[in-house]
Amino acid sequence: MQYYEDLVPGSIQRFGSYAVTREEVLEFASKYDPQAFHLSDEAAAQTHFGRLSASGWHTGAMSMRMMVDNLKANKQAGLGSPGMENLRWIKPVYPGDTLRCEVELLEKRRSASRPEMGIMRSDVRVFNQNDEMVMSMRTTGLIQVRDQAAAEA
């Protein structure tokens, strides 16, 4: 299990491989972001996208899936997140793209009010198969401290 004490600021993790399908783009958009350029080839062709593109929120959801899979694989003692900031959709994501993630741990600190928890801030960058950044955000995560006795001291 990976705990707060195991985190190294400055470290970068690269992981994931998510194939974006036309069916999933259409399904997500029809449920959550039903704008024409996410639902219609013809409408998308008339926009700056040029063709059917995934919703930015869908890009975020696909990225979240890769991050959670990575946390599970590394058995991280994560405790959720109070939020994120500076979300940017940099380039469109299209059916046929394959996404991957890169997470850089910027800093960590113990919670003053909850000493059994650590707080970490990370930059998340999402790339397509051409190594073009398509999305970025700064996240705040919570993680369990290994030594609970030290946490209470």
Short mmCIF file of C-alpha atoms in Angstrom, two decimals:
data_model
loop_
_atom_site.label_atom_id
_atom_site.label_comp_id
_atom_site.label_asym_id
_atom_site.label_seq_id
_atom_site.Cartn_x
_atom_site.Cartn_y
_atom_site.Cartn_z
CA MET A 1 0.00 0.00 0.00
CA GLN A 2 1.27 3.47 -0.88
CA TYR A 3 0.77 6.09 1.85
CA TYR A 4 1.52 9.78 2.37
CA GLU A 5 5.05 9.00 3.55
CA ASP A 6 5.82 7.27 0.24
CA LEU A 7 5.00 10.28 -1.94
CA VAL A 8 7.96 12.15 -3.47
CA PRO A 9 7.34 15.73 -4.64
CA GLY A 10 8.69 16.22 -8.15
CA SER A 11 7.94 12.63 -9.17
CA ILE A 12 6.06 12.06 -12.43
CA GLN A 13 3.85 9.08 -13.20
CA ARG A 14 2.95 8.23 -16.79
CA PHE A 15 0.15 5.76 -17.33
CA GLY A 16 -3.02 4.80 -19.12
CA SER A 17 -4.22 4.04 -22.58
CA TYR A 18 -7.81 4.90 -23.36
CA ALA A 19 -9.20 4.35 -26.86
CA VAL A 20 -11.87 6.95 -27.68
CA THR A 21 -14.73 5.43 -29.66
CA ARG A 22 -17.37 7.12 -31.75
CA GLU A 23 -20.09 5.19 -29.91
CA GLU A 24 -18.90 6.40 -26.51
CA VAL A 25 -18.56 10.01 -27.73
CA LEU A 26 -22.16 9.95 -28.98
CA GLU A 27 -23.49 8.18 -25.87
CA PHE A 28 -21.79 10.57 -23.43
CA ALA A 29 -22.82 13.65 -25.39
CA SER A 30 -26.43 12.54 -25.72
CA LYS A 31 -26.64 12.09 -21.94
CA TYR A 32 -24.51 14.94 -20.60
CA ASP A 33 -23.43 17.49 -23.24
CA PRO A 34 -25.88 17.38 -26.16
CA GLN A 35 -24.29 20.06 -28.29
CA ALA A 36 -24.53 19.50 -32.04
CA PHE A 37 -20.75 19.22 -32.64
CA HIS A 38 -20.64 16.30 -30.17
CA LEU A 39 -23.62 14.57 -31.80
CA SER A 40 -23.50 15.19 -35.55
CA ASP A 41 -20.78 14.84 -38.16
CA GLU A 42 -22.50 17.45 -40.32
CA ALA A 43 -22.85 20.01 -37.53
CA ALA A 44 -19.27 19.41 -36.33
CA ALA A 45 -17.93 19.91 -39.87
CA GLN A 46 -19.30 23.47 -39.78
CA THR A 47 -17.34 24.36 -36.62
CA HIS A 48 -13.70 24.89 -35.71
CA PHE A 49 -13.62 21.22 -34.63
CA GLY A 50 -14.02 20.14 -38.25
CA ARG A 51 -15.43 16.78 -37.25
CA LEU A 52 -17.22 15.01 -34.41
CA SER A 53 -15.38 15.65 -31.13
CA ALA A 54 -15.68 14.42 -27.57
CA SER A 55 -17.09 16.70 -24.91
CA GLY A 56 -14.45 18.18 -22.64
CA TRP A 57 -16.37 16.68 -19.74
CA HIS A 58 -16.08 13.30 -21.43
CA THR A 59 -12.33 13.84 -21.76
CA GLY A 60 -12.27 14.52 -18.02
CA ALA A 61 -14.27 11.36 -17.32
CA MET A 62 -11.96 9.21 -19.45
CA SER A 63 -8.96 10.75 -17.67
CA MET A 64 -10.53 10.06 -14.28
CA ARG A 65 -10.95 6.42 -15.25
CA MET A 66 -7.26 6.14 -16.10
CA MET A 67 -6.28 7.86 -12.84
CA VAL A 68 -8.45 5.59 -10.70
CA ASP A 69 -7.14 2.51 -12.48
CA ASN A 70 -3.60 3.74 -11.76
CA LEU A 71 -4.40 4.38 -8.07
CA LYS A 72 -5.80 0.85 -7.76
CA ALA A 73 -2.83 -0.71 -9.53
CA ASN A 74 -0.42 1.12 -7.22
CA LYS A 75 -2.59 0.37 -4.17
CA GLN A 76 -2.60 3.99 -3.08
CA ALA A 77 -4.35 4.76 0.23
CA GLY A 78 -6.31 7.57 -1.39
CA LEU A 79 -9.12 9.28 0.48
CA GLY A 80 -10.73 11.28 -2.32
CA SER A 81 -10.32 14.86 -3.40
CA PRO A 82 -11.70 18.21 -2.30
CA GLY A 83 -11.38 19.51 -5.85
CA MET A 84 -9.31 20.77 -8.71
CA GLU A 85 -8.54 24.03 -10.45
CA ASN A 86 -7.28 25.41 -13.73
CA LEU A 87 -9.05 22.84 -15.88
CA ARG A 88 -8.09 23.43 -19.51
CA TRP A 89 -9.31 21.69 -22.64
CA ILE A 90 -6.37 22.44 -24.88
CA LYS A 91 -7.08 20.45 -28.05
CA PRO A 92 -10.15 18.57 -29.21
CA VAL A 93 -10.38 14.84 -28.62
CA TYR A 94 -11.76 12.82 -31.52
CA PRO A 95 -13.04 9.29 -31.99
CA GLY A 96 -10.02 7.17 -32.84
CA ASP A 97 -7.71 9.03 -30.45
CA THR A 98 -5.92 7.14 -27.69
CA LEU A 99 -5.38 9.07 -24.47
CA ARG A 100 -2.79 8.71 -21.73
CA CYS A 101 -2.04 10.61 -18.50
CA GLU A 102 0.94 12.16 -16.81
CA VAL A 103 0.72 13.27 -13.17
CA GLU A 104 3.41 15.37 -11.51
CA LEU A 105 3.33 15.59 -7.72
CA LEU A 106 3.99 19.24 -6.89
CA GLU A 107 3.81 19.21 -3.10
CA LYS A 108 2.52 17.36 -0.09
CA ARG A 109 1.72 18.35 3.49
CA ARG A 110 -0.05 16.97 6.52
CA SER A 111 -3.52 18.23 7.23
CA ALA A 112 -3.53 20.53 10.26
CA SER A 113 -7.11 19.63 11.20
CA ARG A 114 -6.96 15.93 10.27
CA PRO A 115 -3.42 14.67 11.02
CA GLU A 116 -4.30 11.16 9.82
CA MET A 117 -4.53 12.66 6.32
CA GLY A 118 -1.99 14.04 3.92
CA ILE A 119 -2.80 16.61 1.26
CA MET A 120 -1.12 16.47 -2.12
CA ARG A 121 -1.25 18.84 -5.08
CA SER A 122 -0.53 17.56 -8.56
CA ASP A 123 -0.53 18.72 -12.15
CA VAL A 124 -2.41 16.33 -14.42
CA ARG A 125 -1.71 16.39 -18.14
CA VAL A 126 -3.57 14.30 -20.71
CA PHE A 127 -2.07 13.52 -24.11
CA ASN A 128 -3.32 11.95 -27.33
CA GLN A 129 -1.49 9.36 -29.42
CA ASN A 130 0.57 12.13 -31.08
CA ASP A 131 1.87 13.32 -27.69
CA GLU A 132 -0.22 16.48 -28.02
CA MET A 133 -1.59 17.74 -24.71
CA VAL A 134 -5.38 17.76 -24.88
CA MET A 135 -6.28 18.58 -21.27
CA SER A 136 -4.62 19.79 -18.07
CA MET A 137 -5.69 20.52 -14.50
CA ARG A 138 -4.26 20.96 -11.02
CA THR A 139 -5.71 18.57 -8.47
CA THR A 140 -5.76 18.35 -4.71
CA GLY A 141 -5.91 14.85 -3.27
CA LEU A 142 -6.18 13.34 0.17
CA ILE A 143 -4.18 10.31 1.24
CA GLN A 144 -3.93 8.27 4.42
CA VAL A 145 -0.91 8.61 6.68
CA ARG A 146 0.76 5.23 7.34
CA ASP A 147 1.67 5.68 11.00
CA GLN A 148 -1.57 6.54 12.81
CA ALA A 149 0.24 6.78 16.20
CA ALA A 150 2.54 9.45 14.78
CA ALA A 151 -0.48 11.15 13.23
CA GLU A 152 -2.07 11.52 16.66
CA ALA A 153 1.13 12.72 18.37
#
